[in-house]
Amino acid sequence: MEKVQMPATTSFLDNSPEAAKRPAHVNTSFVDNSPAKPAKRATQQSNQDLVRKLFRLPPLEVIFEDFSCALYKRILLHGRMFLTENYICFYSKIFGFETKEVIPLEKCSAIQKTSHGIEIRMEPDQAWMFASFADRSEVYSLIETLWKRSRQDDVEDDNDTLDNGSPTPGSPDTQEAELELLPLDESKDTGGAETEILRVLLPCNVQKFFATFFADSASFPWIEFQKQRGDRELEMSAWVDSAELGFTRELKFRAEVKGSPIGPSSTRVHKVQRYRWENEQRKLCIESSLSSLDVPYGDHFTVEDRWVVTAQEDNAEKCMLQVYQWCNFTKSTWWKKTIESRAKSEGSDAVEKWLSIAKTYLQSAAPKPVEKVAKPLPHALETATNVAKDMAARNIGQRVVELYQYSSRDSTRMISIAIAFLFFCFFCFF
């Protein structure tokens, strides 16, 4: 079979020993040129497609293993069990009698190993008994792992739904900045090439975006976002100016592995970021290369992304953020499509979560309107003001009565004074 070199987008990091000897124009995404492997991968992919078609499974459903076994019905039906990411499937055909069973893992209420085989129960009263395994313990262990992972994913999805309503960070009255989501450019979404997963208009300029989210002294640093995602063992270096790559920094953390029944429940992750300014600091480009060190086939690929922040011509206080992502394969694997699909899904979820948190930081960083503070009044003026306020608070009828009373008292006093004055004059003349 003739070898075909496929072009693809590469990582900005290439630490292989052959990098120095390789001409600059040669792409490095595909290095597996074995003539025997393409035919094998094609056969395996074809077999998976047949299984999906047989049981009417989703197009991206992954089939992990298949085993020879028997299903207890009225008679013992010998056939084959297929374990997928979300289902237990069984197929048998004896004397033209065809049996197909598709059991959703998330709906199983109990899975236990018995003296005869493996029993699977589903509420309210459905049950299946499988037997005649070559290695019953191995099959049970894999089924149990798949079942626990499916239940764990359901719980996490419920928690995410409950947490969506709480503002982050700060108090319940924290307000979010207004963002404008723009339609994505799907013209580049061609298997393996970079894909745009976010395009949004932000209420800040490019310099403020960098200072708020990516500078060493950022109010919402990237490591804080990793912490809110649930990552552990977090380490992040400061930006360092490199002669070859520009400003770079490293992040190391441990992340949970979701949806994969094979391998560990968490993995060490090494991420390298770099940034550069373009067009007189009117454009910022931030690139990342992520390696998962403990997952199966983790040494076969890296997940790359690029954040492009561009100033708007018509509004100096707004900028547009575009996020692109792709997978860079350094070794060939027939799990390529699955890896790409999951990387795209997890990348989209991550930027959506980042955006939901970033809203509050953009709002808190926005300048607040200046409130006018009243100056203290002189004492006499303050007293008069208080008296006026007190009088205004009373009703009109009460004020009329009080005025009449004050007038009556003044009149009586004046009459008494006049009478006394007349008596004084009378005694003086007579």
XYZ file of N, CA and C in Angstrom, residues 5 12 63 82 85 102 108-109 133 138 157 182 204 208 212 283 287 291 303 315 323 329 333 345 352 374 402 427:
84
model
N 1.307 10.999 3.065
C 1.597 11.974 4.110
C 0.469 12.986 4.161
N 2.866 24.260 18.520
C 3.986 25.182 18.506
C 5.140 24.633 19.329
N -17.105 1.098 21.203
C -17.197 -0.310 21.601
C -15.839 -0.719 22.156
N -21.297 -7.389 23.761
C -20.497 -6.232 23.355
C -20.644 -5.159 24.440
N -19.555 2.183 25.657
C -19.417 3.256 26.641
C -20.660 3.394 27.514
N -30.267 -4.752 24.264
C -29.508 -3.510 24.481
C -29.891 -2.989 25.864
N -29.442 0.663 34.934
C -29.268 -0.565 35.704
C -29.316 -0.240 37.195
N -30.049 -1.035 37.940
C -30.167 -0.833 39.385
C -29.209 -1.714 40.179
N -18.888 -17.562 30.502
C -17.760 -16.704 30.144
C -16.449 -17.473 30.255
N -13.057 -11.098 34.851
C -12.603 -9.991 33.999
C -13.805 -9.233 33.419
N -23.555 15.657 36.346
C -24.422 16.479 35.506
C -25.494 17.163 36.336
N -21.508 35.629 19.213
C -21.566 35.762 17.762
C -21.567 34.380 17.126
N -14.772 45.181 27.084
C -13.495 45.674 27.582
C -12.528 45.773 26.414
N -7.161 45.491 28.869
C -7.879 45.132 30.088
C -8.154 43.633 30.144
N -6.862 41.391 33.237
C -7.861 40.758 34.109
C -7.722 39.250 34.165
N -4.164 43.495 18.958
C -4.495 42.083 18.805
C -3.603 41.265 19.725
N -1.695 31.022 22.938
C -1.723 29.629 22.472
C -1.376 28.689 23.625
N -0.936 18.281 27.479
C -0.616 16.848 27.421
C -1.196 16.152 28.638
N -3.568 18.379 22.958
C -4.723 19.219 22.638
C -4.246 20.668 22.574
N -15.597 50.635 18.291
C -15.756 50.865 19.723
C -14.456 50.469 20.426
N -11.959 31.599 20.042
C -11.216 30.460 20.586
C -11.248 29.328 19.568
N -1.707 14.978 16.585
C -1.330 13.581 16.802
C 0.133 13.371 16.424
N -3.261 6.348 15.801
C -4.118 5.474 16.601
C -5.509 5.433 15.980
N -15.644 18.369 22.661
C -16.738 18.502 23.619
C -16.252 19.094 24.937
N -17.126 27.592 27.869
C -18.429 28.089 28.320
C -18.425 28.342 29.827
N -23.063 64.508 50.329
C -23.524 65.799 50.839
C -22.571 66.332 51.899
N -52.182 74.991 66.056
C -51.051 75.519 66.801
C -50.874 77.011 66.562
N -52.027 106.355 88.200
C -51.486 106.622 89.512
C -50.429 107.726 89.461
